Coordinates of C-alpha atoms in Angstrom, one line a residue:
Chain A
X24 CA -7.0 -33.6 -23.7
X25 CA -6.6 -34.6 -27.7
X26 CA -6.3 -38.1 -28.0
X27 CA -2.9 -38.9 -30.0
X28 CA -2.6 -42.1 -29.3
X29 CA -2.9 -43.4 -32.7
X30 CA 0.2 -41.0 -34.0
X31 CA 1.8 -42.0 -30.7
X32 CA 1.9 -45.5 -31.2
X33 CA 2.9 -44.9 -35.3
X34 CA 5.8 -42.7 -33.5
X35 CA 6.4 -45.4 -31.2
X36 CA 6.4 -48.2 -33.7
X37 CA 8.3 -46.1 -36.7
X38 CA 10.9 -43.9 -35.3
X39 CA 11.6 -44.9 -31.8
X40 CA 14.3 -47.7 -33.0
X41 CA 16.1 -45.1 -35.0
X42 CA 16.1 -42.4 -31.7
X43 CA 16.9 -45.2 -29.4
X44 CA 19.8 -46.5 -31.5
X45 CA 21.3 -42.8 -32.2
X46 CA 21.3 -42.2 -27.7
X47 CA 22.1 -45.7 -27.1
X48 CA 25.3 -45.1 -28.7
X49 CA 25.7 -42.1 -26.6
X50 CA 23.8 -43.0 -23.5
X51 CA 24.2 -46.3 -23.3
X52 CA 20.8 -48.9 -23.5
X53 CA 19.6 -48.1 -20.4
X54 CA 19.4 -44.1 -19.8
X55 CA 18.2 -44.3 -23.9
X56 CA 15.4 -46.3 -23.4
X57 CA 14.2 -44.8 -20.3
X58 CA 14.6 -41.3 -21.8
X59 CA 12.5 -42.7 -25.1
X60 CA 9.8 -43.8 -23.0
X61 CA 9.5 -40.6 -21.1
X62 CA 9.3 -38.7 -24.1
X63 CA 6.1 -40.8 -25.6
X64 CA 4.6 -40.5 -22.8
X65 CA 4.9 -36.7 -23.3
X66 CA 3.8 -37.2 -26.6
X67 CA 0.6 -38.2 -25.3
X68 CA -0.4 -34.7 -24.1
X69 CA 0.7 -33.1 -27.4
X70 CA -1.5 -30.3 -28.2
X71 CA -1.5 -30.9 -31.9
X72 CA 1.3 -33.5 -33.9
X73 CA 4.5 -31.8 -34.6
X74 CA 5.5 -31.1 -38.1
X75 CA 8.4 -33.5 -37.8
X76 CA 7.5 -36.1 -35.0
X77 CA 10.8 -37.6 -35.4
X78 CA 12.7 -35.2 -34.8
X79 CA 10.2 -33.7 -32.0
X80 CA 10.9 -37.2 -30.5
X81 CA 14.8 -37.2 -30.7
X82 CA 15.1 -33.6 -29.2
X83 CA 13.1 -34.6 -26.2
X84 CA 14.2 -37.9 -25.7
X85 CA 17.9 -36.6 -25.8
X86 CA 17.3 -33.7 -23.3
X87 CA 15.7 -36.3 -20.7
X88 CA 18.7 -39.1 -21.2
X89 CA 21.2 -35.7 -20.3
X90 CA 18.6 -34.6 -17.3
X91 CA 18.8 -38.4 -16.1
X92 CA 23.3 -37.8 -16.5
X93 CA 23.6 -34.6 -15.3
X94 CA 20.9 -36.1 -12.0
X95 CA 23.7 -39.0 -11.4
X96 CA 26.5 -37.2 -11.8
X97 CA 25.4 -34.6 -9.0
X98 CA 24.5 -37.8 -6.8
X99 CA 27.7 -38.6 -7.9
X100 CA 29.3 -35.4 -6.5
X101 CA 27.0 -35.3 -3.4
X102 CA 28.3 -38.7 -2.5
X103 CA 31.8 -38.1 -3.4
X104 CA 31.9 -34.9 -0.5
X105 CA 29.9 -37.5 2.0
X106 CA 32.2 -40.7 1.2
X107 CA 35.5 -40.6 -1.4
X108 CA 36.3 -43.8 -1.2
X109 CA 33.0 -45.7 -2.3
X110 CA 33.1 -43.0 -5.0
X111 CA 36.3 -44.6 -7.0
X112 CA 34.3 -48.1 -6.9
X113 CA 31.3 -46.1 -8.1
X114 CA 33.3 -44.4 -11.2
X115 CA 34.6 -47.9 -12.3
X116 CA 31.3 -49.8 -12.2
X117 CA 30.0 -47.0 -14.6
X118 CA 32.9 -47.2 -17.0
X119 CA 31.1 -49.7 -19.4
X120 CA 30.1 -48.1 -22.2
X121 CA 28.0 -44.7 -21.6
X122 CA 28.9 -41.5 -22.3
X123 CA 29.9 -38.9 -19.0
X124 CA 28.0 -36.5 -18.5
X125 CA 28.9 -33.1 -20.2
X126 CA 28.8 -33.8 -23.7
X127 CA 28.0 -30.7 -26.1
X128 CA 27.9 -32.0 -28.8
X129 CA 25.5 -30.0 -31.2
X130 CA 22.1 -31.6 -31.6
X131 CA 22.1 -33.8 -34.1
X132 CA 18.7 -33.5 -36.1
X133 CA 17.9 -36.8 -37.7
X134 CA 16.0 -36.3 -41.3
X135 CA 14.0 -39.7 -41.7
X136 CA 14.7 -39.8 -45.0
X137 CA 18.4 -39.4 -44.8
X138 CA 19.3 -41.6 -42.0
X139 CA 22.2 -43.6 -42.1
X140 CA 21.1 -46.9 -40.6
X141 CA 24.1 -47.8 -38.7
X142 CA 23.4 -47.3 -35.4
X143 CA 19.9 -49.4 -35.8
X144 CA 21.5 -52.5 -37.4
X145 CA 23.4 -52.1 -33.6
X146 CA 20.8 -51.9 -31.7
X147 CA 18.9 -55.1 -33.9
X148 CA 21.8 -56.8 -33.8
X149 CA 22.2 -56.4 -29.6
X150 CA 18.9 -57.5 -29.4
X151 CA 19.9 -61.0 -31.5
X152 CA 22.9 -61.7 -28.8
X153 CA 23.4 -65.2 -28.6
X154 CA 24.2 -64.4 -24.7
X155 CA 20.6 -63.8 -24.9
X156 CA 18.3 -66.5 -25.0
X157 CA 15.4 -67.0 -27.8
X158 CA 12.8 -65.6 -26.1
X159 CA 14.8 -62.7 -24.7
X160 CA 15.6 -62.0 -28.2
X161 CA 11.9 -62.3 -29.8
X162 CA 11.2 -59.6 -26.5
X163 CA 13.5 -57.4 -27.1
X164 CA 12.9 -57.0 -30.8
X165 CA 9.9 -56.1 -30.3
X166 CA 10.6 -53.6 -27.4
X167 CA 13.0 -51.7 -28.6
X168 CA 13.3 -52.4 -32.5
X169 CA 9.7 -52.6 -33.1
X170 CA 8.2 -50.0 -30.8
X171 CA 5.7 -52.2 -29.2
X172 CA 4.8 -51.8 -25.8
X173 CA 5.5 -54.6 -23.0
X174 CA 1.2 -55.0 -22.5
X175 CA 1.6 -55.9 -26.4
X176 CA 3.8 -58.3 -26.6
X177 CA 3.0 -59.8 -23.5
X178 CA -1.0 -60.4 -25.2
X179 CA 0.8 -61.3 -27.9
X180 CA 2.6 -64.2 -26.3
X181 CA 0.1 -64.8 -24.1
X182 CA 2.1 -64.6 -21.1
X183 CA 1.3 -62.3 -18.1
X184 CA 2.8 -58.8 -18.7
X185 CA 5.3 -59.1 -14.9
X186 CA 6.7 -61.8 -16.5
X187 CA 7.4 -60.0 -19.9
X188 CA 8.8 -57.2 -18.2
X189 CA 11.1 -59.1 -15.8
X190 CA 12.5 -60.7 -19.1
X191 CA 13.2 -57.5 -20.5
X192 CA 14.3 -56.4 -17.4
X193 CA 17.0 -59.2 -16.9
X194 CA 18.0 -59.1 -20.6
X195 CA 18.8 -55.4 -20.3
X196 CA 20.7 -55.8 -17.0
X197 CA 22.8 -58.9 -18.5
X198 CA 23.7 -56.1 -21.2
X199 CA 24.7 -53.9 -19.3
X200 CA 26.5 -55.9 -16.5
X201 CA 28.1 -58.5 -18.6
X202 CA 29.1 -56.0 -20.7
X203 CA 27.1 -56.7 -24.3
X204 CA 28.8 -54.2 -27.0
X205 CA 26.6 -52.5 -28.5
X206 CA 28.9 -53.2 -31.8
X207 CA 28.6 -55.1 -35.3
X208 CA 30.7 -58.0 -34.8
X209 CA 33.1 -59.0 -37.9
X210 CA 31.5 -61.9 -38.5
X211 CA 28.0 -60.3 -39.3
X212 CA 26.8 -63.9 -41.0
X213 CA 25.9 -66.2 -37.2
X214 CA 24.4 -62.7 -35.8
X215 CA 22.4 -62.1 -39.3
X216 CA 21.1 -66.0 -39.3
X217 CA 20.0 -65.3 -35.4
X218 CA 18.4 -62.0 -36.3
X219 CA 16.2 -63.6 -39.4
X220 CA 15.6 -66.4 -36.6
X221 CA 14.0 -64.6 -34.5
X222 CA 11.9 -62.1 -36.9
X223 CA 10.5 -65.6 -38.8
X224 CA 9.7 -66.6 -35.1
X225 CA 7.6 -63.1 -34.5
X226 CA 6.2 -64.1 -38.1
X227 CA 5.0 -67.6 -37.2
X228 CA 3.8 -66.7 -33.7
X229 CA 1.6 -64.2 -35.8
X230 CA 0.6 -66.5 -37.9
X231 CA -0.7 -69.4 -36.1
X232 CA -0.6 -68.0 -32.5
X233 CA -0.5 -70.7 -29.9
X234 CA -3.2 -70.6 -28.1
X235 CA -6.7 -68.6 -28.7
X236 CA -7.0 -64.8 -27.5
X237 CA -6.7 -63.8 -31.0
X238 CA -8.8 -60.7 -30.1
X239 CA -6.0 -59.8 -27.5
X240 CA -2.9 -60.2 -29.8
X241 CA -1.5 -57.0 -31.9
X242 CA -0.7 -58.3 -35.6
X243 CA 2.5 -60.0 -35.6
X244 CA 2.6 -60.9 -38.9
X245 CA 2.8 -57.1 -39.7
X246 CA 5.3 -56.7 -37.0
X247 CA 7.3 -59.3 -38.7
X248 CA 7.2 -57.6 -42.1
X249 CA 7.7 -54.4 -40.9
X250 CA 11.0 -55.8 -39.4
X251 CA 12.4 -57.9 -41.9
X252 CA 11.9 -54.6 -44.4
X253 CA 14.1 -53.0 -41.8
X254 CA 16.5 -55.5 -41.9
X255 CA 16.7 -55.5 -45.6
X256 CA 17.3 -51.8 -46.2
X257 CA 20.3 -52.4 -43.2
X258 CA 21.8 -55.3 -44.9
X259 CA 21.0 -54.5 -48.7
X260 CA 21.9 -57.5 -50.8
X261 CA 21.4 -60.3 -48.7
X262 CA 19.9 -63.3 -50.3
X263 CA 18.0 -64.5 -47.3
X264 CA 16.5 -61.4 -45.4
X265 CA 14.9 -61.3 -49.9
X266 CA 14.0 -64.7 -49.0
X267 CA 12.6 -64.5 -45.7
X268 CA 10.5 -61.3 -46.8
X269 CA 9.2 -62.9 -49.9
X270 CA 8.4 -65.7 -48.0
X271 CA 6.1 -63.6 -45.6
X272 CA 4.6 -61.7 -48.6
X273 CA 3.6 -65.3 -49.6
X274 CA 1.7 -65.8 -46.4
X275 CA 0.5 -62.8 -46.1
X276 CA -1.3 -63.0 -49.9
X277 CA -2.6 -65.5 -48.1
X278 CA -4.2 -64.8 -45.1
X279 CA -7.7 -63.3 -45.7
X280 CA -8.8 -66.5 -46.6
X281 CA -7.7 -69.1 -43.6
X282 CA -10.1 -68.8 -41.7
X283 CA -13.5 -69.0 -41.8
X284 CA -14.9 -67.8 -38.6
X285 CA -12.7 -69.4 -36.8
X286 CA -12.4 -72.1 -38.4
X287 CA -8.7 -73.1 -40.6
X288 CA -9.2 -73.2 -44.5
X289 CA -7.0 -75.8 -45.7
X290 CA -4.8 -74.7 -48.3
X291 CA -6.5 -76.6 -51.4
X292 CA -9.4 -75.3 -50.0
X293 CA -8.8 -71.9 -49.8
X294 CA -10.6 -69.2 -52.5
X295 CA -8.1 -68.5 -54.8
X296 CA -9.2 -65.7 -56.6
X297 CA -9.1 -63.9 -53.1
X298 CA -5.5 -64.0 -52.8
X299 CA -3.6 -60.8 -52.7
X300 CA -2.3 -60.8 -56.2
X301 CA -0.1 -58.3 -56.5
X302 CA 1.7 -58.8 -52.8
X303 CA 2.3 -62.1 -54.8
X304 CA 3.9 -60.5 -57.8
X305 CA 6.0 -58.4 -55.3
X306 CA 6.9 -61.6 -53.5
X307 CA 7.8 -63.1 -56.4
X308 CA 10.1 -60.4 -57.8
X309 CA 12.0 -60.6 -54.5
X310 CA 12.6 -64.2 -54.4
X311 CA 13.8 -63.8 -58.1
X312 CA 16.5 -61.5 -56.9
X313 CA 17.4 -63.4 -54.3
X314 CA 18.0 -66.6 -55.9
X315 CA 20.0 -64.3 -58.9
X316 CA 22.4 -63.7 -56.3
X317 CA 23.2 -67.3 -56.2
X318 CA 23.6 -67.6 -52.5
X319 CA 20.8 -70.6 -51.8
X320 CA 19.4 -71.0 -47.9
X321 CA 16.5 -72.1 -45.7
X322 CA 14.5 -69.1 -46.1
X323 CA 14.5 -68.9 -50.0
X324 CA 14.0 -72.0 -50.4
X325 CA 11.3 -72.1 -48.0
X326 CA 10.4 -68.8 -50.2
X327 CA 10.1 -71.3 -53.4
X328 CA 7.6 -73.7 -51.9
X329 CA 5.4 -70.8 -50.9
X330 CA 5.4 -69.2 -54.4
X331 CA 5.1 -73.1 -56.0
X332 CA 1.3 -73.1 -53.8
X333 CA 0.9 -69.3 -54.5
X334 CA 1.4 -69.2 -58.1
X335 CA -0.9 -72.5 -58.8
X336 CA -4.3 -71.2 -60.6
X337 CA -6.2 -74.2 -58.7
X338 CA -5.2 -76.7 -55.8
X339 CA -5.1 -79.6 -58.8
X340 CA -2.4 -77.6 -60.7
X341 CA -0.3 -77.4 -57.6
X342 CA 3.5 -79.2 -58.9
X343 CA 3.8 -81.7 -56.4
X344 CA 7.2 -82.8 -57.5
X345 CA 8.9 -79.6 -57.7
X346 CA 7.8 -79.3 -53.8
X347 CA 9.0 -82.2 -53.0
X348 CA 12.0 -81.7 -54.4
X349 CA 12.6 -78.3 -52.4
X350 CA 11.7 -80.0 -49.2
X351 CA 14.5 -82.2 -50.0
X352 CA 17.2 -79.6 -50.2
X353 CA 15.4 -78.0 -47.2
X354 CA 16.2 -80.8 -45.3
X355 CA 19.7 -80.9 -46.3
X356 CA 20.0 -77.6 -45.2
X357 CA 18.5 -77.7 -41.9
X358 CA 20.6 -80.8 -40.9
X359 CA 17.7 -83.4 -41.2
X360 CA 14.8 -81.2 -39.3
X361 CA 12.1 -83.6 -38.2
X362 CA 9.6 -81.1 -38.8
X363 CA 11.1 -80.7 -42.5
X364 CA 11.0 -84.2 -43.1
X365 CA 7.0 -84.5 -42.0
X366 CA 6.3 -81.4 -44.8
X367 CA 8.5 -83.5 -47.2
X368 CA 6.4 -86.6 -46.7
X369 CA 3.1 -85.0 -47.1
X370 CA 4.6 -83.5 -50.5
X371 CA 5.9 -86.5 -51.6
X372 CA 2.2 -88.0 -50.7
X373 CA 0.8 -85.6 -53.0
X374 CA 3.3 -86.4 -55.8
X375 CA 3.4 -90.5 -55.5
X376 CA 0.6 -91.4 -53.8
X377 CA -0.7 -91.8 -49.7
X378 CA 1.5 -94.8 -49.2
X379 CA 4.9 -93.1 -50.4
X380 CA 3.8 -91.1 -48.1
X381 CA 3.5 -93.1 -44.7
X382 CA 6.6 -94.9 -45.8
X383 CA 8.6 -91.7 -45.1
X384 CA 6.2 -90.9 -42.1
X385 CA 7.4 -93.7 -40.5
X386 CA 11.0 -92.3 -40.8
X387 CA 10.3 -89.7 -38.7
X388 CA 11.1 -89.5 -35.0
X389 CA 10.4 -87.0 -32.5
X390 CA 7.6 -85.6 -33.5
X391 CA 5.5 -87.7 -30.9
X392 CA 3.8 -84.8 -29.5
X393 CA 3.3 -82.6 -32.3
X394 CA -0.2 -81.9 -33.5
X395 CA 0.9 -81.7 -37.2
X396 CA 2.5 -84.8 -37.6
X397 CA -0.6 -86.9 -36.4
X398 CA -3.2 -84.7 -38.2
X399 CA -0.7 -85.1 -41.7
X400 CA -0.3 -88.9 -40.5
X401 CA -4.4 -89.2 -40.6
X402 CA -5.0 -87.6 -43.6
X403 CA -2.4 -90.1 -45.5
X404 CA -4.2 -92.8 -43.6
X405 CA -7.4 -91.8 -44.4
X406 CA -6.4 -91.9 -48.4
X407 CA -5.0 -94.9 -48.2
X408 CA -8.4 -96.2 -46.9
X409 CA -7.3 -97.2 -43.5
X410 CA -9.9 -95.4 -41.2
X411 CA -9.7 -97.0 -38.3
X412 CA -6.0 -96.2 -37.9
X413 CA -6.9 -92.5 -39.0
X414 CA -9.5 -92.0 -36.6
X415 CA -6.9 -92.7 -34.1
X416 CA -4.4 -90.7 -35.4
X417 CA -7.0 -88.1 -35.8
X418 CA -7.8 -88.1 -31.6
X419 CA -4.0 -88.0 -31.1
X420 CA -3.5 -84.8 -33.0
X421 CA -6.9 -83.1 -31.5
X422 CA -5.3 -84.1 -27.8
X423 CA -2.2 -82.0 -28.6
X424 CA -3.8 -79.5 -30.6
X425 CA -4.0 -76.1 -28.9
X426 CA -4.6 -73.3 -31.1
X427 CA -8.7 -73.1 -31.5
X428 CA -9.1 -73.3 -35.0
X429 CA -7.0 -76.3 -35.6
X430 CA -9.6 -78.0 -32.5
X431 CA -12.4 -77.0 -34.8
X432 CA -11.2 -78.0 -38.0
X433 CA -10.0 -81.3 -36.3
X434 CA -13.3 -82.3 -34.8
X435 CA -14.9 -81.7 -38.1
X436 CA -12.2 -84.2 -39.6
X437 CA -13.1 -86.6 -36.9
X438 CA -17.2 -86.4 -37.6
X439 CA -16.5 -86.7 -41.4
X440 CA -14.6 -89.7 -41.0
X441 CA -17.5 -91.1 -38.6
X442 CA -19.9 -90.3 -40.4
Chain B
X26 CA 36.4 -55.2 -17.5
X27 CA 37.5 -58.0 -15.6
X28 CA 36.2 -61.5 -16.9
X29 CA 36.3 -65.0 -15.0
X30 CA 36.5 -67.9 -17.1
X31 CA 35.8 -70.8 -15.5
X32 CA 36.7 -74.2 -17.2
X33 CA 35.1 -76.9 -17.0
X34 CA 35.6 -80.2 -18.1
X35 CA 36.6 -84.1 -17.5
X36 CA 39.5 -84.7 -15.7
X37 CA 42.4 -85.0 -17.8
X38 CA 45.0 -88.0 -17.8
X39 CA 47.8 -86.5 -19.1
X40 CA 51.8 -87.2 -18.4
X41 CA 53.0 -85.2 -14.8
X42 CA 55.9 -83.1 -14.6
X43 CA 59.0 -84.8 -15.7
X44 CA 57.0 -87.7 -18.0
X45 CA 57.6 -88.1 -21.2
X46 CA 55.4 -86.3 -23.3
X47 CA 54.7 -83.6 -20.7
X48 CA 55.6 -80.5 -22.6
X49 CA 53.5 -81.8 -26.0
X50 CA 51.0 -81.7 -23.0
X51 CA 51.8 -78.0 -22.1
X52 CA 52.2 -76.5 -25.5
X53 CA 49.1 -75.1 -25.6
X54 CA 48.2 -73.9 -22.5
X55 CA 51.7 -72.0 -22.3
X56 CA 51.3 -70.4 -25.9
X57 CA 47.7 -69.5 -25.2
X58 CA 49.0 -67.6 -21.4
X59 CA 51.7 -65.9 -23.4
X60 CA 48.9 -64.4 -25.8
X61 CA 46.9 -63.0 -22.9
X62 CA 49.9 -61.1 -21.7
X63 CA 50.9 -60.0 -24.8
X64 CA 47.8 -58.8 -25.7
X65 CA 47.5 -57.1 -21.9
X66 CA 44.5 -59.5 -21.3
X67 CA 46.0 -61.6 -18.4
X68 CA 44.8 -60.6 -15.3
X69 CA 45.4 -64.3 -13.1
X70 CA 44.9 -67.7 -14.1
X71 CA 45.6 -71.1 -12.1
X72 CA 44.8 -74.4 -12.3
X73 CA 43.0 -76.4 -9.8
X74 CA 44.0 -79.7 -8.0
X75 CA 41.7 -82.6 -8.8
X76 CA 37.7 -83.3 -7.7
X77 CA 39.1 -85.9 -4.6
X78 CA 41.0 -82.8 -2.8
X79 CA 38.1 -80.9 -3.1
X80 CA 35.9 -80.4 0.6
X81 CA 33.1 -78.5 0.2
X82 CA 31.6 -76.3 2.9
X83 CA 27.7 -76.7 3.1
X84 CA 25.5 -74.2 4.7
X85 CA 21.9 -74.3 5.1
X86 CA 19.6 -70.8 6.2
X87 CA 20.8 -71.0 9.8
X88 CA 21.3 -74.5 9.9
X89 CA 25.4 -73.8 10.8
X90 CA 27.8 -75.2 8.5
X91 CA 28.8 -78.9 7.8
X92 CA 31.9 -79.9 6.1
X93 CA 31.7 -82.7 3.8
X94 CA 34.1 -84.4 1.4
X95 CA 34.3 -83.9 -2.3
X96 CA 32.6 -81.5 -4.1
X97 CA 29.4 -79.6 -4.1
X98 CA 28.4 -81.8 -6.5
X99 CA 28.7 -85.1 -8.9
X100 CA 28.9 -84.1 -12.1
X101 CA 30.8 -85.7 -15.3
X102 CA 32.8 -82.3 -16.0
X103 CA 33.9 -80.6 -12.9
X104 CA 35.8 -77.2 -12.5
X105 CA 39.6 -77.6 -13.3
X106 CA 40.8 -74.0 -13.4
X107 CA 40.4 -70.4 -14.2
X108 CA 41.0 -67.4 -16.2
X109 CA 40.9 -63.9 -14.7
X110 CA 41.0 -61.6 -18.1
X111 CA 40.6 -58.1 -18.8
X112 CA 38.6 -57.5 -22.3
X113 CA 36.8 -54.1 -23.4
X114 CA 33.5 -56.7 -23.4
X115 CA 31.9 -59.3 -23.8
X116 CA 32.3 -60.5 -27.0
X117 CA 36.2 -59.8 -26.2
X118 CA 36.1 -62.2 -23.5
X119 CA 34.1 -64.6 -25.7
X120 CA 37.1 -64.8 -28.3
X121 CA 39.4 -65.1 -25.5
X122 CA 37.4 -68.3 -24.0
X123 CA 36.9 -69.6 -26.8
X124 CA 40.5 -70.2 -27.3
X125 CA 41.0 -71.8 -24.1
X126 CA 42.9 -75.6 -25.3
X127 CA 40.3 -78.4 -23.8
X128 CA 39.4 -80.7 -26.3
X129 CA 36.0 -80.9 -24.7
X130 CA 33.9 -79.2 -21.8
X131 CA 32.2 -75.9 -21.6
X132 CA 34.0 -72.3 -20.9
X133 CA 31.4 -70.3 -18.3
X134 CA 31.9 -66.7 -18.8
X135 CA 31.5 -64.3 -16.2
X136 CA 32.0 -60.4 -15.6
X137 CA 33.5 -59.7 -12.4
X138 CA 32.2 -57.1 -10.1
X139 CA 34.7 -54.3 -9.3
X140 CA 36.3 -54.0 -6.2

């Protein structure tokens, strides 16, 4: 047998939202994604790779969702002859949403190029329901918007695959028993803010997974890209899904060089001439469209601090007060977010000196059992020349760290300061 | 679809039937009953008496049943009444709860199985 796995998984990951979206509409979620599934798996035992996998995917996927109608409705039938009455209680639980049987509708080809985006902005916004819970949402994303296969996510996550898949599982059972539209709501502004929520969680999972397994996880941070371009091409002109994508640009410049081994890089350590400079330059013309259009918000002005660090020739040059300035309106914005309010005070460190710093540290509450805040609380200790309080500090933040290269880097902090 | 909103919420002190004050009291709820018919939403809807008439039947695997005064459980907001509603979905039903008239409390939304 070939092996097309690799073009199987780009069909999976690339087109599979827009065929899912165009028979969910018609289907309903359930018989759409069940019929998209069947078909990659079909696609596995392609002889060679169609001219136009896309469309190759659509036809079959289609012609399995109206095998899987025409299959009920002839249980349907059977059971009517055997038992009328349960029949009429049958026809009314079905009456939510999906499409009867017989529909003869010409085949609608879908032309990759040419496709009108609707029906995918549905299907990502149903997958951002606030009747769904954060999690679901993140899962579901990545299911059926991103292509990505329940194993995937669940190595992603690092959570055993059952339980992934009795998440999605539930989610797509609450949609379809409580009766989730598969519709843009009018006010497209809370669903948009939950959508972007949940990509810059994908993101930031990616980014500095929770645990180790790194060799297990697929590359979220990609993922997360590949969504939020989605999302702007859906919702053209909106300040924040420019923000958010400039922002991950910013990170992504980044990456190559935060980790040595695997072992964190500190920002002002990092090798400078190594970033990605001209994913900055794109990131930078984004965010400058964004903030043209004069509608300000967390992402681009989260977007502002990361080009403020990116666009700094050397760690020295890096303008201190202009950060701490953004962290300030970030914290406005995001209604006093302890975790804001810890990246303010390192900023402001960095701008007025170690004991500004702790002085707004000490402000902070709730952050008890967060890794950062005691590692940022030691590092202003450890400037202002108070080391034994650091080392403490230090061992508090190593306790609660879990990610393996924060351990790492951590001890080394620890043996430094001993030593 | 049929939808079951439950309200739930503190008890509420307001004036009884023939108080002063009573109607200011009822405004609300009857404008908000007359927009479900109009809008061919209302299905049923009641109020229910107060927590101390409550007796709550408790049954345990097998165990048989004991009866037991007050309800299932203690809480600060308690169920006080109902909504049966017919909406094309959920996010219809959503908008309907959501303009339920308690100051305070939470509106549980639920689809009801088809008899």
């Amino acid at each position: 047998m070939p092996d097309n796995s690799e073009a199987v998984t780009r069909l999976a990951r690339e087109e599979s939202a827009h065929v899912l979206a165009l028979l969910a509409h018609r289907f309903g979620l359930d018989i759409a994604d069940d019929a998209v599934q069947d078909a990659l798996v079909e696609a596995l035992n392609w002889s060679s790779v169609p001219d136009n996998p896309a469309a190759w995917l659509y036809t079959v996927a289609r012609n399995r969702a109206v095998d899987r109608v025409r299959r009920d409705a002839s249980a349907a039938r059977r059971l009517a002859r055997a038992a009328p009455d349960l029949v009429l209680a049958a026809e009314r639980n079905s009456g939510s949403g999906a499409h009867s049987g017989n529909d003869e509708e010409a085949p609608e080809m879908i032309d990759d190029a040419h496709y009108s985006g609707d029906e995918h902005l549905r299907l990502l916004l149903l997958c951002c329901h606030p009747a769904l819970g954060r999690d679901t949402q993140v899962a579901l994303t990545l299911r059926l918007v991103g292509g990505l296969t329940t194993a995937e996510i669940a190595a992603a996550f690092l959570l055993p695959e059952q339980t992934l898949a009795q998440r999605i599982v539930r989610a797509k059972r609450k949609i379809r028993d409580a009766g989730i539209p598969l519709s843009i709501p009018e006010d497209l502004t809370s669903r948009v803010d939950a959508l972007l929520t949940v990509v810059y969680l994908i993101f930031n999972e990616g980014y500095l997974s929770r645990g180790s397994g790194a060799g297990a996880r697929i590359d979220l941070v990609e993922e997360a890209i590949r969504l939020t371009i989605t999302a702007r091409e859906l919702l053209p002109g909106n300040a924040e899904v420019e923000g958010l994508l400039s922002l991950e640009l910013y990170a992504r410049a980044r990456h190559d060089t935060r980790f040595r081994g695997d072992e964190l890089i500190l920002l002002e350590q990092q090798d400078r001439t190594r970033w990605d400079g001209e994913l900055i330059e794109q990131a930078n013309g984004l965010l400058r469209g964004a903030l043209s259009r004069l509608q300000p918000g967390p992402f681009q002005t989260q977007a502002v601090i990361a080009r403020h660090h990116a666009t700094a020739r050397t760690a020295a040059d890096t303008d201190w007060p202009a950060i701490a300035s953004a962290y300030s309106v970030l914290l406005a914005m995001t209604g006093g977010s302890p975790v804001v309010a810890l990246n303010r005070a390192v900023a402001v460190s960095m701008a007025d000196g170690p004991d500004a710093g702790l002085r707004l540290l000490d402000e902070v509450t709730g952050l008890d059992n967060y890794h950062l805040y005691w590692a940022a609380r030691a590092e202003l200790l450890v400037r202002a020349g108070d080391a034994d309080a650091a080392a403490i500090a230090f061992a508090r933040a190593r306790e609660l760290a879990t990610n393996t290269a924060e351990q790492h880097h951590l001890d080394r902090r620890i043996a430094e300061l001993r030593g | 679809m049929q939808y079951m909103i439950l309200i739930h919420s503190e008890p509420m002190d307001g004036p009884n039937p023939g108080e002063p004050g009573f109607e200011d009291t009822m405004a609300p709820w009857m404008a908000y009953n007359q927009k479900l018919i109009d809008g061919g939403h209302y299905v049923a809807a009641d109020q229910l008496q107060g927590i101390e008439t409550a007796t709550t039947i408790r049954r345990a695997y097998g165990a048989g049943d004991t009866i037991v005064d007050g309800p299932f459980a203690e809480t600060k907001e308690h169920l006080g009444g109902f909504y049966i509603v017919e909406a094309k979905d959920l996010d219809e039903a959503l908008a309907l709860a959501a303009e339920v008239p308690i100051p305070a409390g939470s509106l549980e939304v639920r689809p009801v199985v088809p008899s």
